[in-house]
PDB file of C-alpha atoms in Angstrom:
ATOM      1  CA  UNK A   1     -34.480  11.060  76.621  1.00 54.00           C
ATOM      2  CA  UNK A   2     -37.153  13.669  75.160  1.00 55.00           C
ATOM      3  CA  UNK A   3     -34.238  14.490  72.625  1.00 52.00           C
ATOM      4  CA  UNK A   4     -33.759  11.311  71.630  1.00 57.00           C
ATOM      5  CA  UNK A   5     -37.078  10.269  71.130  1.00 61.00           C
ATOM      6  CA  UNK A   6     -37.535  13.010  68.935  1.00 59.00           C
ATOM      7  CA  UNK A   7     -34.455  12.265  66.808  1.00 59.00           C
ATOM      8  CA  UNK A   8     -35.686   8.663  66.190  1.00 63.00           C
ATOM      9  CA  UNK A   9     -38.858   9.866  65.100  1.00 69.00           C
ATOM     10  CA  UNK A  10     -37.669  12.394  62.762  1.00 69.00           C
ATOM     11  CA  UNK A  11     -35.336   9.558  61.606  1.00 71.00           C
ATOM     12  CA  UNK A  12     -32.151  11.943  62.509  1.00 71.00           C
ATOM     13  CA  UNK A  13     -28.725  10.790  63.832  1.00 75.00           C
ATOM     14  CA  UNK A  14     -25.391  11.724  62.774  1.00 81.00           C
ATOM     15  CA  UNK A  15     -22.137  10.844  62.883  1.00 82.00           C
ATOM     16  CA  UNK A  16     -21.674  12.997  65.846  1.00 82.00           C
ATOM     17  CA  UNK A  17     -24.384  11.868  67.496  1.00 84.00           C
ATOM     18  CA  UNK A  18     -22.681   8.559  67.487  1.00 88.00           C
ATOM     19  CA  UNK A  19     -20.135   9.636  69.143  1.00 90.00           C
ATOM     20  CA  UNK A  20     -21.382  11.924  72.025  1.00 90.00           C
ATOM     21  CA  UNK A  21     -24.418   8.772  72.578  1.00 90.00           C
ATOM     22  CA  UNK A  22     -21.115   6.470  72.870  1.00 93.00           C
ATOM     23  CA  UNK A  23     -19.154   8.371  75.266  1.00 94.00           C
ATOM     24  CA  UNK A  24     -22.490   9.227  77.048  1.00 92.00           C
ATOM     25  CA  UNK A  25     -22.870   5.032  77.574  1.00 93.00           C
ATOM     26  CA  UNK A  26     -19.399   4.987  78.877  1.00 94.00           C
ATOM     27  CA  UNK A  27     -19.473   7.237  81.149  1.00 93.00           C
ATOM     28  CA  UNK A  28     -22.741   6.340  82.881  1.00 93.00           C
ATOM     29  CA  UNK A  29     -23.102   2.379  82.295  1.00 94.00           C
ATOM     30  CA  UNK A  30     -20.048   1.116  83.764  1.00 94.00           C
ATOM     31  CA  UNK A  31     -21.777  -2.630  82.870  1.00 94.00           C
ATOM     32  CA  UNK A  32     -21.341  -1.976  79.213  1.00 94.00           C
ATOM     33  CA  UNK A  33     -17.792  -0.046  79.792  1.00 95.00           C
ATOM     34  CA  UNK A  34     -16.360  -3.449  81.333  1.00 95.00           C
ATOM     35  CA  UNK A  35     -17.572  -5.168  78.897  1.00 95.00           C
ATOM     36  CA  UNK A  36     -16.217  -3.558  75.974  1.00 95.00           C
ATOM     37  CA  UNK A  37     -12.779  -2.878  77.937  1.00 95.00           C
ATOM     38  CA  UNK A  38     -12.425  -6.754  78.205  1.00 94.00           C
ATOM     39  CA  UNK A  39     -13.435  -6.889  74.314  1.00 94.00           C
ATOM     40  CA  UNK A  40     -10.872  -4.487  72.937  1.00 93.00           C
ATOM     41  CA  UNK A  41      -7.590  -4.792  75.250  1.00 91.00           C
ATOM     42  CA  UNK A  42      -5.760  -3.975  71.758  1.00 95.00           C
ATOM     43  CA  UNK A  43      -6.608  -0.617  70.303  1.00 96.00           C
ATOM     44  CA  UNK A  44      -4.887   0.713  67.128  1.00 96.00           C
ATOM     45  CA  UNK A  45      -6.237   4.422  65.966  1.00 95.00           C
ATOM     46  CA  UNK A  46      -4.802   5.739  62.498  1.00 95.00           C
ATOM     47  CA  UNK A  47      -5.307   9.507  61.610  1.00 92.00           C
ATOM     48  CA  UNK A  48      -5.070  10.256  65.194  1.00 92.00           C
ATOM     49  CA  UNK A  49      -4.001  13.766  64.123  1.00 90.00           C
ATOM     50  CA  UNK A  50      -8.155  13.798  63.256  1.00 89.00           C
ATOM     51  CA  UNK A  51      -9.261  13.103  66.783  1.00 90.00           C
ATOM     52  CA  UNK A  52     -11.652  15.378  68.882  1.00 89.00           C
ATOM     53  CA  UNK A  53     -11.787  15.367  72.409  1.00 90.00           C
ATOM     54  CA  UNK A  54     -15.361  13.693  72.019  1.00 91.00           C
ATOM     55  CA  UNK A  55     -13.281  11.063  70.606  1.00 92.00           C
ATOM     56  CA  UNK A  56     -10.363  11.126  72.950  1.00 92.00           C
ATOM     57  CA  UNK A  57     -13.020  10.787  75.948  1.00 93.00           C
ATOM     58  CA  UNK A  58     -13.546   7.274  74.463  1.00 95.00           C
ATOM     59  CA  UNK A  59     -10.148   6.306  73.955  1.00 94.00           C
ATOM     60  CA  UNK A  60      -9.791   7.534  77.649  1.00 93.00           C
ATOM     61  CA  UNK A  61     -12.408   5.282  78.846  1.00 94.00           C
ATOM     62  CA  UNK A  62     -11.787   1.954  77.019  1.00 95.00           C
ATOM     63  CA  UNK A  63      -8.169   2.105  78.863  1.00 93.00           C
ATOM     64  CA  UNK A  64      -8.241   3.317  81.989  1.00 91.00           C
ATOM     65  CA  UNK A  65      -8.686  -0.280  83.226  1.00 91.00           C
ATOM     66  CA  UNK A  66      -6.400  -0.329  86.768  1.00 90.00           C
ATOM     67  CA  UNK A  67      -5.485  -3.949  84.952  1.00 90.00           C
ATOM     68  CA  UNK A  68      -3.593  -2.230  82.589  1.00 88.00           C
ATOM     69  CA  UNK A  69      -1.128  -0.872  85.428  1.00 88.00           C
ATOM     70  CA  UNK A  70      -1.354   2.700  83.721  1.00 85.00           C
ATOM     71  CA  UNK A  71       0.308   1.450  80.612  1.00 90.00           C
ATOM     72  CA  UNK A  72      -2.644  -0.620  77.699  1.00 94.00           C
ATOM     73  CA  UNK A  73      -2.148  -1.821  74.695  1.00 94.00           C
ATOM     74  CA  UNK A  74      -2.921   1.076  72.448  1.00 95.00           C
ATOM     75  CA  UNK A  75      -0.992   2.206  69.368  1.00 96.00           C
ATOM     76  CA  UNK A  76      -1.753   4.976  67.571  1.00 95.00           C
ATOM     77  CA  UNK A  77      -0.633   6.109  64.165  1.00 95.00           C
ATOM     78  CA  UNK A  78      -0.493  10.342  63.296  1.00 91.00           C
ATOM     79  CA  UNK A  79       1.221  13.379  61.273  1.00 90.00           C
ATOM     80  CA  UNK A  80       0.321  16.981  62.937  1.00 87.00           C
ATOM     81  CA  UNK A  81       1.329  18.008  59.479  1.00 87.00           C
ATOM     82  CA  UNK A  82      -1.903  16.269  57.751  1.00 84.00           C
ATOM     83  CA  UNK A  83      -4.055  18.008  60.300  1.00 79.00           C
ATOM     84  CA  UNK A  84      -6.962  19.022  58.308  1.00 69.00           C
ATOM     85  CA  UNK A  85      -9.967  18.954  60.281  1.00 67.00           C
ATOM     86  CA  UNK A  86     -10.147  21.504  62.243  1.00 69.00           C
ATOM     87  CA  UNK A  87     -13.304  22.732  61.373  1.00 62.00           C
ATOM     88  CA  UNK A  88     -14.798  19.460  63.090  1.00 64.00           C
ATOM     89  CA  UNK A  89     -13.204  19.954  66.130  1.00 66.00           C
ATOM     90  CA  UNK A  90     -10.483  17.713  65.503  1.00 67.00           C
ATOM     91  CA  UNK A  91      -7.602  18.678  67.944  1.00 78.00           C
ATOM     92  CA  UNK A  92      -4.183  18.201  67.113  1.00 77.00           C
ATOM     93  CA  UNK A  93      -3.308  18.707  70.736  1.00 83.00           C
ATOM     94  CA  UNK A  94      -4.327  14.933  71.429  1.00 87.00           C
ATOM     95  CA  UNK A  95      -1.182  13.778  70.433  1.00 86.00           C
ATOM     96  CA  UNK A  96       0.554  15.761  73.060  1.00 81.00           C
ATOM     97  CA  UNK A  97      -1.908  14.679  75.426  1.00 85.00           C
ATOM     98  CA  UNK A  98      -1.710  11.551  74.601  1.00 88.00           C
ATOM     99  CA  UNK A  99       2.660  11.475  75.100  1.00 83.00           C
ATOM    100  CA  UNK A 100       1.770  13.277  78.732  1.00 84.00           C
ATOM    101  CA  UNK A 101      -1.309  10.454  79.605  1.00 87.00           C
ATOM    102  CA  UNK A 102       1.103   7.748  78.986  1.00 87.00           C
ATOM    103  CA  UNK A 103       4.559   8.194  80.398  1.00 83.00           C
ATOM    104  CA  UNK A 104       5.954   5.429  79.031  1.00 87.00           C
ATOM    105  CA  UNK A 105       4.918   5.465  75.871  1.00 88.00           C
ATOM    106  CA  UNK A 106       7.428   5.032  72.841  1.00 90.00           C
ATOM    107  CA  UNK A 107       7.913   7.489  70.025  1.00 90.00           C
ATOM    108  CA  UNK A 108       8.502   5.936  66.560  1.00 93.00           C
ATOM    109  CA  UNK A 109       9.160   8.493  63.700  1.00 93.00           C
ATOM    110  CA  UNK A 110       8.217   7.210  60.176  1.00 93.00           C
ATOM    111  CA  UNK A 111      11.016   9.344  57.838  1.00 94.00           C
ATOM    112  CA  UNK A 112      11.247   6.675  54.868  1.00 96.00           C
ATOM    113  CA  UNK A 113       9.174   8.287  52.238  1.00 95.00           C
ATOM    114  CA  UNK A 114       8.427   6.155  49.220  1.00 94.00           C
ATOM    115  CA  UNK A 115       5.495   8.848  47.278  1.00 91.00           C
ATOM    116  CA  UNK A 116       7.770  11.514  46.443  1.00 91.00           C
ATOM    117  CA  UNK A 117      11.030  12.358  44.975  1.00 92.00           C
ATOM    118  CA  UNK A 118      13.347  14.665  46.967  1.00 91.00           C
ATOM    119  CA  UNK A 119      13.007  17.969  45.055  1.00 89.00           C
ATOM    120  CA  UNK A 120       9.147  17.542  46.747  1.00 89.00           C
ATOM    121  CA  UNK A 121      10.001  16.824  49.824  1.00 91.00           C
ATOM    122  CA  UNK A 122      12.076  20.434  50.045  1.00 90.00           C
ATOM    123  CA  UNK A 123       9.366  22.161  48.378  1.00 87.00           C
ATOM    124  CA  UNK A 124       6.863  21.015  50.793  1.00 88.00           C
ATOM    125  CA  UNK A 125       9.210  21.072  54.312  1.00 89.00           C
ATOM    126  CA  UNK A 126       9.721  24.625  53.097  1.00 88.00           C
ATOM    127  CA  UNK A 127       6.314  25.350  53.728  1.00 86.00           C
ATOM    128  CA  UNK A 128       5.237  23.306  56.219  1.00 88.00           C
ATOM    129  CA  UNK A 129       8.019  24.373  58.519  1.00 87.00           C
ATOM    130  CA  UNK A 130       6.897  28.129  58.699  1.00 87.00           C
ATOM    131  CA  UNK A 131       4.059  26.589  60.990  1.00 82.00           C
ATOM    132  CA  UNK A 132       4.570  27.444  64.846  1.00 79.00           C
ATOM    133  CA  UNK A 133       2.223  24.974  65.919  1.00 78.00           C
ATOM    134  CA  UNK A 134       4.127  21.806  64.995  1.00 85.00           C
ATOM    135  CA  UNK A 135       5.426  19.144  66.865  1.00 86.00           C
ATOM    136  CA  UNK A 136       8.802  19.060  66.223  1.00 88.00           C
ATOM    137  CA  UNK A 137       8.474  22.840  68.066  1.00 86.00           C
ATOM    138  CA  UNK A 138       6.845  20.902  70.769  1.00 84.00           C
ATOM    139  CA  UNK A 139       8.712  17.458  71.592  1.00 85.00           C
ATOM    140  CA  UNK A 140      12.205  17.662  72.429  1.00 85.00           C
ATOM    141  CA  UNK A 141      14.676  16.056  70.005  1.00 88.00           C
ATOM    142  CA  UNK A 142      11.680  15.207  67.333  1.00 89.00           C
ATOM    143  CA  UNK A 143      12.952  15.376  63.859  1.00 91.00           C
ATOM    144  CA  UNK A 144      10.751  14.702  61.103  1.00 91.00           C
ATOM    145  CA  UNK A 145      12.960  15.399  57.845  1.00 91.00           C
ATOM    146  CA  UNK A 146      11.876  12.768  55.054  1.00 93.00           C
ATOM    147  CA  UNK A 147      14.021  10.734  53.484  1.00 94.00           C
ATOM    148  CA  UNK A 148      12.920  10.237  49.545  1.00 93.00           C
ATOM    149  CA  UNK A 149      12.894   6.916  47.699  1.00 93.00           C
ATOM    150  CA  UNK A 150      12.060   7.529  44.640  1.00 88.00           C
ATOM    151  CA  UNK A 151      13.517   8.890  41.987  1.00 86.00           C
ATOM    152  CA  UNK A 152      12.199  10.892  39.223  1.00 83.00           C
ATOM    153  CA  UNK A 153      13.058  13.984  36.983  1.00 81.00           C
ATOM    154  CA  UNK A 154      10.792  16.304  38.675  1.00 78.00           C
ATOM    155  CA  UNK A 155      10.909  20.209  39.179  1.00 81.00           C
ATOM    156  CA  UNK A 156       9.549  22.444  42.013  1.00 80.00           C
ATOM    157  CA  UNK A 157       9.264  26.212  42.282  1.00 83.00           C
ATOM    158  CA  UNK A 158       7.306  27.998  44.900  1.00 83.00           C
ATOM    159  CA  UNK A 159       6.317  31.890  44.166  1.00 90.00           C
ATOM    160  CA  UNK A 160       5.283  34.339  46.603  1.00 91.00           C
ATOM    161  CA  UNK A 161       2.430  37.011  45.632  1.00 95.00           C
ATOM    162  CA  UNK A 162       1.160  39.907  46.687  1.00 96.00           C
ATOM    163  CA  UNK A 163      -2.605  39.235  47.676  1.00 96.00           C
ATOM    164  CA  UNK A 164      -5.001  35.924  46.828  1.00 94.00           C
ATOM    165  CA  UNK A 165      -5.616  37.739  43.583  1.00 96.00           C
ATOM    166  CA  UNK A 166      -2.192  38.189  42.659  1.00 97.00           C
ATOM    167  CA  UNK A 167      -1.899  34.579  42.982  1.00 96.00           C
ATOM    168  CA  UNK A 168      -4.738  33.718  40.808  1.00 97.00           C
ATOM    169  CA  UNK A 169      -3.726  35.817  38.009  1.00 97.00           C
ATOM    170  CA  UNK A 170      -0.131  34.304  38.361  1.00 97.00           C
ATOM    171  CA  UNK A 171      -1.627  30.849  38.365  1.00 97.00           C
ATOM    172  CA  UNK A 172      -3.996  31.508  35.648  1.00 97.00           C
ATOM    173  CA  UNK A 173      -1.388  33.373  33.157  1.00 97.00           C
ATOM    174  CA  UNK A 174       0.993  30.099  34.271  1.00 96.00           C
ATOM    175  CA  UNK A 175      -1.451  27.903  32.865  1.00 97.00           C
ATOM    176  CA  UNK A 176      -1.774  29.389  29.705  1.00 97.00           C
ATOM    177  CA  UNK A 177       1.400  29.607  28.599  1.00 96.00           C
ATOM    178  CA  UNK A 178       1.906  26.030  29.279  1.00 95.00           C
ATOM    179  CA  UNK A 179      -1.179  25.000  26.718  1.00 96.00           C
ATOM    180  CA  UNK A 180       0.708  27.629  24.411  1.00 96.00           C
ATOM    181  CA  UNK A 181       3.780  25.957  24.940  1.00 96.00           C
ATOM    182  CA  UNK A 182       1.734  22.708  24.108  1.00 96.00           C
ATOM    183  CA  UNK A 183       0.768  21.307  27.453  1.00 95.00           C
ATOM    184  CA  UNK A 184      -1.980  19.413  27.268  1.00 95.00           C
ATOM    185  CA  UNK A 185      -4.894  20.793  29.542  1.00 93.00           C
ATOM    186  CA  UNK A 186      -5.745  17.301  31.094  1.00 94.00           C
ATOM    187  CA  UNK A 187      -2.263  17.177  32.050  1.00 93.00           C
ATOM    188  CA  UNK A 188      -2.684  20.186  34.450  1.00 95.00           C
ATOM    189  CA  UNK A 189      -4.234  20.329  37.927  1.00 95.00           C
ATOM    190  CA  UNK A 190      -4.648  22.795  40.787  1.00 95.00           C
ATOM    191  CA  UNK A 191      -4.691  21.590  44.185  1.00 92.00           C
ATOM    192  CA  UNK A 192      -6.097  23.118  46.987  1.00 91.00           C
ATOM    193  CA  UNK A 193      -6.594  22.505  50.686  1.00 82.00           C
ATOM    194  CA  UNK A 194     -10.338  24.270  50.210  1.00 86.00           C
ATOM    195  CA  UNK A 195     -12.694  24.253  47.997  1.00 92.00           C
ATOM    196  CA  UNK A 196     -13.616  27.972  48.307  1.00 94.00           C
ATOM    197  CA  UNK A 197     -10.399  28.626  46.911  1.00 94.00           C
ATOM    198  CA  UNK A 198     -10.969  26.751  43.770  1.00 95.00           C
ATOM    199  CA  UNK A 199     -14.235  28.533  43.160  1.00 96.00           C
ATOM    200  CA  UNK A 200     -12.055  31.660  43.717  1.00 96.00           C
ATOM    201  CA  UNK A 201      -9.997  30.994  41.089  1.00 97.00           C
ATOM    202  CA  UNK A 202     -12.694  29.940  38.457  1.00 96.00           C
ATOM    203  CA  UNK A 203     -13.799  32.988  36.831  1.00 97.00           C
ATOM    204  CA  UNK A 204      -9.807  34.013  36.380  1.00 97.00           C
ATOM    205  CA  UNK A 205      -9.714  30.652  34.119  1.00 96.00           C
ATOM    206  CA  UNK A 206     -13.123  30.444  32.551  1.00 95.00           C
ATOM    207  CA  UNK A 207     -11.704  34.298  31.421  1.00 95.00           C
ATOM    208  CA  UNK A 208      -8.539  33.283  29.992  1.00 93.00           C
TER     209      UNK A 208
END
């Protein structure tokens, strides 16, 4: 109570405070769990690959009803392979939890890929299969191979360096002999899956 008095009068509360005062309620007020169990008998969660276990406590809550006979309405919608947010806590592992919770729950694998044309799709299984922690590893029988729709002349190469440097020399030496070539700059963009590593790679450009 003390700490949450002083968070109101310093005018601080976060997202996650949101969600630990939430489960908190649910778990202690069973008045206010009832109520919102009767409210939201239909639960749909997207990202679920995003989930804590903060947030999985609240999922856990809202349907554990005994009306639902073990098996509520709840959907939800995931790729282990977008997991990204690990740094918040988010646990991939929910989704296995979630196929061992509920028995009966049915599997639907989305493989129809409508973004990308096939010569992607390689490039990027190539990688993303060298993880151990995936799900196809994990589920019996789960294949996840997309199926491209869309077609495009595209090209795809994927090079292996040495060290991080390595690859932002290689990178940064690629680049320029594309705008020598007569690539337009604007038309070239670096991706990343941190921001750390495009500061990394920075000074290599602003040098060349």
């Amino acid at each position: 109570r003390q700490y949450l008095d002083q968070m109101t009068k310093d005018e601080l509360y976060d997202y996650d405070d949101m969600i630990m005062q939430t489960v908190r309620a649910l778990e202690n007020h069973d008045d206010l769990l009832l109520d919102l169990q009767e409210k939201y008998q239909y639960i749909m969660v997207d990202e679920f690959q995003d989930t804590n276990l903060a947030q999985m406590r609240i999922l856990d809550r809202l349907t554990d009803n005994p009306v639902h006979e073990g098996n509520p309405n709840i959907l939800t919608v995931g790729d282990d392979d977008q997991a990204i947010y690990g740094f918040q806590g988010a646990d991939v592992g929910n989704i296995l939890s979630f196929k061992d919770k509920y028995k009966d729950a049915k599997i639907v694998t989305l493989t129809d890929n409508y973004r990308s044309t096939a010569l992607i799709l390689e490039g990027a299984q190539s990688v993303i299969q060298q993880g151990e922690e995936r799900l196809v590893n994990k589920i019996s029988g789960l294949d996840k191979t997309l199926t491209a729709h869309k077609q495009a002349e595209t090209t795809t190469t994927i090079t292996e360096t040495l060290t991080p440097d390595h690859e932002r020399q290689w990178v940064t030496e690629h680049i320029a002999e594309k705008i020598k070539q007569g690539a337009e700059p604007r038309d070239i963009v670096i991706i990343s899956n941190k921001h750390a590593q495009l500061e990394a790679i920075a000074p290599y450009l602003v040098d060349a």
